[in-house]
Structures are given as C-alpha cells and as structure tokens.
Amino acid sequence: MNNFKAVLFDLDGTLIDSEHFYFSNWAPILSEAYGLQISFEDWISNFAGHTLAHNVAMLNKDFNLKVDEKEMWTATRASYANADMRSIRLMPHAQELLEVVKAKGLTTALVTSSYKTTVDIVLGEHKLLDYFSFFITRESVDQPKPNPEPYLLATKKLALPSEHIMVVEDTSTGCTAAKEAGLFCVGVSKQEVERERLSHADRLASTLKEVESLFF
C-alpha cells in the first residue's frame, strides 16, 4: 500500500452518514405524491449511490410511476432545506482517516455525484473542506457514476499514473466507476446487500477504521 500518492473519497455513505437523511426525505414524497411505500432496506438496495435522474428513471420503469424529474428535484431540495443538511453526521472514523492520509503526505480529493452545495454545507459544517485538494461534483461532469468520467477527470487533475491512486467507495455504483477508470478501489460497507455487490472491489472493509489500517 506504500505506492499510493493520492486518495479519492466518495462522499455519501462513505464519509458522511447521509443515507438515512436522504431516505427520510424521499420516503414521504414517494408516499404522499405517488402512493409508493419504501423501507430503508429498499432505499439501500435501489436508490443509494445513484443520481436523482437515475432514481426517477428507475421509479418510472420498475414501479410503473410517472415521476417528473424536475418536480422531484424541486420537492427533494425543498425537503432537504427544511430538514437542514448540516445535521448529517460523519461516518465513524471519517475525520481520523482523513488525518492519517494527510499525515502520510498523500493528496486527497473528493469525487461525488452530489452537488457542490451539498459538499459545502455538510463538509463545511464539520470543518473538513480544507482536507481536500479539489472536488469533483455532479456539476463537473456530463456522465456521473457509474460512468468512469468523474474518476478519469480526477486522475487527469492529479497528473498521476493510475496505479498511484486509491479510491474509497461504499457502493457498487461508485466502485464500478473507479474500476472502469483503471483505479484501485476499496469498498467500505456494513450493508450486506451492498457488500455482495462490491465483489469487484480490490479490497473490502466494514468500516473506515479498517481502511485506515491499509496505510500502516
């Protein structure tokens, strides 16, 4: 593990414990506007790690709904604002891992399908923005994960050979993007359904504490 010179982190579910937040905002909208009841397990299995556009398309195809993407965007953003994204907690050991990576002198960047406003609000609240050299967000690319474009762009910005870059992801979607960009990917999840989908990760961990051990 000593050959890595940079670490690219995913955000949602990897560094921040946001899936409960998103689920608690989407579930009432789906129930009230479309009569669809979903559990948190449904959220993890079908929604987590995907963009709003992907989830809307999935709802229309798999659940035979007629969800308008712009309307869902407006509804979810209003719900997020009322719920206050600053309340989203860090994943356990997230800050400690960032400290270890920094102490090792490695370049750190964020590659996420979330928008820059989300990054600024949540990581800003936890005073973690300065840990990152740059941010690849939804606005940065035409094709989000699982397309490799976000990681290819990050690799270009780093100006490093791919073998010197580690990616930390919590979903199959993100891991697929990283692997298709030719990068080493550590999958981190306690969710059994997601762990099964992360079989293509180079390493699999249950917690960020386990990831920390890779640097020693």
Tab-separated table of C-alpha atoms in Angstrom, residues 8-16 18-19 22 49-52 77 85 109-120 122-123 129 132 134-154 167-171 173-174 177:
chain	number	residue	atom	x	y	z
A	8	LEU	CA	-10.061	9.834	-3.839
A	9	PHE	CA	-13.035	9.675	-1.484
A	10	ASP	CA	-16.710	9.302	-2.264
A	11	LEU	CA	-18.984	11.407	-0.043
A	12	ASP	CA	-22.449	9.994	0.679
A	13	GLY	CA	-22.328	6.832	2.746
A	14	THR	CA	-18.533	6.883	2.685
A	15	LEU	CA	-17.501	9.996	4.604
A	16	ILE	CA	-20.932	11.195	5.713
A	18	SER	CA	-26.340	10.640	4.712
A	19	GLU	CA	-28.417	7.692	3.524
A	22	TYR	CA	-31.992	11.079	2.043
A	49	GLY	CA	-25.352	5.641	-4.666
A	50	HIS	CA	-27.387	6.811	-7.656
A	51	THR	CA	-28.253	10.243	-9.014
A	52	LEU	CA	-31.716	11.768	-8.830
A	77	ARG	CA	-34.487	20.160	-2.482
A	85	MET	CA	-28.324	19.091	5.827
A	109	ALA	CA	-9.714	14.753	-3.272
A	110	LEU	CA	-13.465	14.198	-3.285
A	111	VAL	CA	-15.356	12.534	-6.147
A	112	THR	CA	-19.116	12.602	-5.629
A	113	SER	CA	-22.395	12.579	-7.523
A	114	SER	CA	-23.711	15.177	-5.085
A	115	TYR	CA	-23.762	18.867	-5.970
A	116	LYS	CA	-21.176	21.327	-4.687
A	117	THR	CA	-23.758	22.979	-2.435
A	118	THR	CA	-24.179	19.696	-0.530
A	119	VAL	CA	-20.406	19.329	-0.206
A	120	ASP	CA	-20.030	22.881	1.065
A	122	VAL	CA	-22.052	19.218	5.093
A	123	LEU	CA	-18.255	19.169	4.992
A	129	LEU	CA	-13.230	21.234	3.359
A	132	PHE	CA	-9.282	18.215	0.017
A	134	PHE	CA	-10.140	19.579	-5.194
A	135	PHE	CA	-13.732	18.429	-5.606
A	136	ILE	CA	-15.335	16.564	-8.497
A	137	THR	CA	-19.094	17.064	-8.083
A	138	ARG	CA	-22.184	16.482	-10.212
A	139	GLU	CA	-21.640	19.817	-11.944
A	140	SER	CA	-18.131	18.779	-13.003
A	141	VAL	CA	-19.114	16.017	-15.418
A	142	ASP	CA	-21.621	15.127	-18.122
A	143	GLN	CA	-21.854	11.472	-17.069
A	144	PRO	CA	-21.912	10.705	-13.316
A	145	LYS	CA	-21.073	7.383	-11.659
A	146	PRO	CA	-21.216	4.503	-12.630
A	147	ASN	CA	-19.679	6.131	-15.720
A	148	PRO	CA	-15.904	6.463	-15.159
A	149	GLU	CA	-15.867	10.137	-16.224
A	150	PRO	CA	-15.667	11.552	-12.658
A	151	TYR	CA	-12.649	9.399	-11.818
A	152	LEU	CA	-10.987	9.957	-15.169
A	153	LEU	CA	-11.293	13.704	-14.582
A	154	ALA	CA	-9.855	13.333	-11.070
A	167	VAL	CA	-10.422	5.173	-4.313
A	168	VAL	CA	-12.664	4.696	-1.261
A	169	GLU	CA	-16.311	3.961	-2.108
A	170	ASP	CA	-19.340	2.470	-0.362
A	171	THR	CA	-21.499	1.376	-3.313
A	173	THR	CA	-22.065	2.226	-8.495
A	174	GLY	CA	-19.023	4.135	-7.315
A	177	ALA	CA	-16.813	3.945	-11.961
